[in-house]
């Protein structure tokens, strides 16, 4: 304390000295020393501004300790509004936002001091994090009654909080009622639309924002809009956003924008453009997200060998180390690319790294071995994994048993599923088809009887495809429900004729239920939802 220029350890410090102490704070121990000195000197009670700064530092700084800040707050006989705000801010961004909502309610009940716009802002954010929608609505009403409707920061917090709570209608309503909006206001609603399954509205709002001379879109805007383009698969709109970002200098300045561009290109089907963006980023500027995004993009587009090559490049560069997401991406690439030995090599290396593996990594390996027909190895992975296998993992193995006709293992896997309480229609149908492929009709009947006894009904599968921003949904055998079914039917007939001329013969024996005649089996394949889409 003496080192910052105080006359003596016992003399009351000036506000300038207190500010210097707080700014030079480098540990929680220092915070406690300053607290003790303010208490001894009497400033903790007589100088509210110094006290508030100390509580806020302790509540929100990485050096601080929220329980200690709340303990300091509790010892103030008559806290000021700023004291309440400091404690409320710490709780609102901490691990227990419900406590912040409760603290605000307690302040409101006391009636004095009165909450100000900043108090309401912290309380609104806490309500959003606590998913307290009713409390948010009550706070909104209080904001209007208290005359804070002109406070742009508070109104922006309301827009953001409603959006993050899933109430986009109320978020949009607050936005539309605002007389003045700043860039964070636009960003709150654009990102709310992008994250809330209204990506087209995010793009419309982005165009409105660009026409507003006072609010130029920034990096946060661009990230939200690129996410919307990725969801829509709208490459033309995505490249328009890229052009704006380049002109504004955001692409070169922010690796997050380049990562979002890679993601957008990949989800719009232009994976080579995604690779161009990655290659155009200096190695030193590539973040872990950069590597993960491009490796996953290649994996999902079936470029397993290229994904593997990039993974090896990443690990040999000596820079960014792979994490659990990286390993999942490259394992997915090996899985879909049939690179079994490479996948096993990576899986073994992952288990030697300090990477927290999860059931998805094991699921990838089980699926990869299952596709290759190495069912016993796949089962060994499940049986020896350090995590409890979930239902999806066993279902993956059961699907492989059906594909490769392993009846004994299919029966064992089915027992595991039933013991876990899984009674999905797919489990029964897969086991039934395994039996039917071996012409074990009595066992087929037993499985069907078990389905009837448990009232398990086969739910028709469905597939979705997005065209021009519109999502089209098809059920298996449900072509007649689509508005353009006649056009689709003609296209299917043309496809059928062309592939037959090339020698195509449908695998009806394995892919369709076995208690229907051959003609109906083939028709069922042609009416499969993926084919319709």
Coordinates of C-alpha atoms in Angstrom, one line a residue, residues 308-521:
X308 CA -6.7 -36.6 -43.0
X309 CA -3.9 -34.7 -44.8
X310 CA -4.9 -31.5 -43.1
X311 CA -5.0 -33.2 -39.7
X312 CA -1.5 -34.5 -40.3
X313 CA -0.4 -31.0 -41.4
X314 CA -1.9 -29.5 -38.2
X315 CA -0.2 -32.0 -35.9
X316 CA 3.2 -31.7 -37.6
X317 CA 3.2 -27.9 -37.7
X318 CA 3.9 -27.6 -33.9
X319 CA 1.4 -24.8 -33.5
X320 CA -2.2 -25.4 -32.5
X321 CA -2.9 -28.7 -30.8
X322 CA -6.0 -30.7 -31.8
X323 CA -8.8 -31.0 -29.4
X324 CA -11.8 -33.3 -29.1
X325 CA -13.6 -31.5 -31.9
X326 CA -10.6 -32.0 -34.2
X327 CA -10.4 -35.7 -33.5
X328 CA -14.1 -36.1 -34.1
X329 CA -13.9 -34.3 -37.4
X330 CA -10.9 -36.4 -38.8
X331 CA -12.5 -39.6 -37.5
X332 CA -15.7 -38.7 -39.3
X333 CA -13.6 -38.2 -42.5
X334 CA -11.9 -41.5 -42.1
X335 CA -15.3 -43.2 -41.4
X336 CA -17.0 -41.8 -44.5
X337 CA -13.9 -42.2 -46.7
X338 CA -13.4 -45.9 -45.7
X339 CA -10.0 -45.1 -44.3
X340 CA -10.2 -47.7 -41.6
X341 CA -6.5 -48.2 -40.7
X342 CA -5.9 -44.4 -40.7
X343 CA -8.9 -43.9 -38.5
X344 CA -7.7 -46.6 -36.0
X345 CA -4.2 -45.0 -36.0
X346 CA -5.7 -41.6 -35.1
X347 CA -8.0 -43.1 -32.5
X348 CA -5.1 -44.8 -30.8
X349 CA -3.1 -41.5 -30.9
X350 CA -6.0 -39.6 -29.4
X351 CA -6.2 -42.0 -26.4
X352 CA -2.6 -41.1 -25.7
X353 CA -3.2 -37.4 -25.7
X354 CA -4.8 -35.3 -22.9
X355 CA -8.0 -35.0 -24.9
X356 CA -11.3 -35.7 -23.3
X357 CA -12.8 -38.3 -25.5
X358 CA -16.6 -38.8 -25.5
X359 CA -19.1 -41.3 -26.8
X360 CA -19.2 -39.6 -30.2
X361 CA -15.5 -40.6 -30.9
X362 CA -16.2 -44.2 -30.0
X363 CA -19.4 -44.1 -32.1
X364 CA -17.4 -42.9 -35.1
X365 CA -14.9 -45.8 -34.7
X366 CA -17.7 -48.4 -34.2
X367 CA -19.5 -47.1 -37.3
X368 CA -16.2 -47.2 -39.3
X369 CA -15.5 -50.7 -38.4
X370 CA -19.1 -51.8 -38.9
X371 CA -19.2 -50.4 -42.4
X372 CA -16.0 -52.3 -43.2
X373 CA -17.6 -55.5 -41.9
X374 CA -15.2 -55.8 -39.0
X375 CA -18.0 -56.4 -36.5
X376 CA -16.1 -58.3 -33.8
X377 CA -13.6 -55.4 -33.6
X378 CA -16.5 -52.9 -33.5
X379 CA -18.0 -54.9 -30.6
X380 CA -14.7 -55.0 -28.8
X381 CA -14.5 -51.2 -28.9
X382 CA -17.9 -51.0 -27.3
X383 CA -17.2 -53.6 -24.7
X384 CA -13.9 -52.1 -23.6
X385 CA -14.6 -48.4 -23.8
X386 CA -14.1 -46.5 -20.5
X387 CA -17.4 -44.7 -20.9
X388 CA -20.9 -46.3 -20.7
X389 CA -22.1 -46.9 -24.3
X390 CA -25.3 -45.1 -25.1
X391 CA -28.3 -46.3 -27.1
X392 CA -27.1 -44.7 -30.3
X393 CA -23.8 -46.6 -30.1
X394 CA -25.6 -50.0 -29.8
X395 CA -28.0 -49.0 -32.6
X396 CA -25.0 -48.2 -34.9
X397 CA -23.7 -51.7 -34.2
X398 CA -27.1 -53.3 -34.8
X399 CA -27.3 -51.5 -38.2
X400 CA -23.9 -53.0 -39.1
X401 CA -25.1 -56.4 -38.1
X402 CA -28.1 -56.0 -40.4
X403 CA -25.9 -54.9 -43.3
X404 CA -23.5 -57.8 -42.9
X405 CA -26.0 -60.4 -41.7
X406 CA -24.5 -61.3 -38.3
X407 CA -27.5 -62.8 -36.6
X408 CA -25.7 -63.9 -33.3
X409 CA -24.2 -60.4 -32.7
X410 CA -27.5 -58.7 -33.7
X411 CA -29.4 -60.8 -31.0
X412 CA -26.8 -59.8 -28.4
X413 CA -26.9 -56.1 -29.3
X414 CA -30.7 -56.2 -29.3
X415 CA -30.7 -57.6 -25.8
X416 CA -28.4 -54.8 -24.7
X417 CA -30.8 -52.2 -26.2
X418 CA -33.9 -53.7 -24.5
X419 CA -32.1 -53.8 -21.2
X420 CA -31.3 -50.1 -21.5
X421 CA -35.0 -49.5 -22.0
X422 CA -34.8 -48.7 -25.7
X423 CA -38.0 -49.8 -27.5
X424 CA -37.7 -47.7 -30.7
X425 CA -39.4 -49.1 -33.8
X426 CA -36.0 -49.1 -35.7
X427 CA -34.5 -51.6 -33.2
X428 CA -37.3 -54.1 -33.8
X429 CA -37.3 -53.5 -37.6
X430 CA -33.5 -54.0 -37.9
X431 CA -33.6 -57.2 -35.9
X432 CA -36.6 -58.5 -37.9
X433 CA -34.8 -57.8 -41.2
X434 CA -31.7 -59.7 -39.9
X435 CA -33.9 -62.7 -39.3
X436 CA -35.7 -62.3 -42.5
X437 CA -32.5 -62.2 -44.5
X438 CA -31.7 -65.6 -43.1
X439 CA -35.3 -66.8 -43.7
X440 CA -35.9 -67.3 -40.0
X441 CA -39.6 -66.5 -40.3
X442 CA -40.6 -67.8 -36.9
X443 CA -38.1 -65.3 -35.3
X444 CA -39.5 -62.5 -37.6
X445 CA -43.0 -63.3 -36.3
X446 CA -41.7 -63.3 -32.7
X447 CA -40.2 -59.8 -33.2
X448 CA -43.4 -58.5 -34.8
X449 CA -45.5 -60.0 -31.9
X450 CA -43.2 -58.2 -29.4
X451 CA -43.8 -54.9 -31.3
X452 CA -47.6 -55.4 -31.1
X453 CA -47.5 -56.4 -27.5
X454 CA -45.6 -53.2 -26.5
X455 CA -47.6 -51.1 -29.0
X456 CA -44.5 -50.2 -30.9
X457 CA -45.4 -48.8 -34.3
X458 CA -43.1 -48.2 -37.2
X459 CA -42.9 -44.4 -37.7
X460 CA -42.4 -43.5 -41.3
X461 CA -39.0 -42.0 -42.0
X462 CA -38.6 -38.6 -43.6
X463 CA -36.0 -36.6 -45.3
X464 CA -35.7 -32.8 -45.8
X465 CA -34.0 -30.8 -48.5
X466 CA -33.7 -27.0 -48.7
X467 CA -34.1 -25.3 -52.1
X468 CA -34.1 -21.6 -52.5
X469 CA -34.5 -21.0 -48.8
X470 CA -37.6 -23.2 -48.5
X471 CA -37.4 -26.6 -46.7
X472 CA -39.2 -29.5 -48.4
X473 CA -40.1 -32.5 -46.2
X474 CA -40.8 -36.0 -47.7
X475 CA -42.2 -39.0 -45.9
X476 CA -41.3 -42.6 -47.0
X477 CA -44.1 -43.4 -49.5
X478 CA -45.6 -39.9 -49.1
X479 CA -45.0 -38.4 -52.5
X480 CA -48.7 -37.5 -52.9
X481 CA -48.5 -35.0 -50.0
X482 CA -46.1 -32.7 -51.9
X483 CA -47.6 -29.9 -54.0
X484 CA -45.3 -30.8 -57.0
X485 CA -45.7 -34.5 -56.8
X486 CA -46.5 -35.0 -60.5
X487 CA -43.2 -33.3 -61.5
X488 CA -41.3 -35.4 -59.0
X489 CA -43.0 -38.6 -60.1
X490 CA -42.0 -37.9 -63.8
X491 CA -38.4 -37.3 -62.7
X492 CA -38.4 -40.5 -60.7
X493 CA -39.7 -42.5 -63.7
X494 CA -37.1 -41.0 -65.9
X495 CA -34.3 -41.8 -63.3
X496 CA -35.6 -45.4 -63.0
X497 CA -35.5 -45.9 -66.8
X498 CA -32.0 -44.5 -67.1
X499 CA -30.4 -46.5 -64.3
X500 CA -32.1 -49.7 -65.4
X501 CA -30.6 -49.1 -68.9
X502 CA -27.2 -48.9 -67.1
X503 CA -27.7 -52.2 -65.4
X504 CA -29.0 -51.1 -62.0
X505 CA -30.8 -53.8 -60.0
X506 CA -32.3 -52.7 -56.6
X507 CA -31.3 -54.7 -53.5
X508 CA -34.8 -55.5 -52.4
X509 CA -33.7 -58.6 -50.5
X510 CA -31.9 -56.6 -47.9
X511 CA -33.3 -53.1 -47.9
X512 CA -37.1 -53.7 -47.7
X513 CA -39.3 -55.6 -45.3
X514 CA -39.5 -59.3 -46.3
X515 CA -43.2 -59.9 -46.0
X516 CA -44.2 -58.1 -49.2
X517 CA -44.0 -59.2 -52.8
X518 CA -41.1 -58.3 -55.0
X519 CA -42.9 -55.6 -57.0
X520 CA -44.0 -53.9 -53.9
X521 CA -40.5 -54.1 -52.4

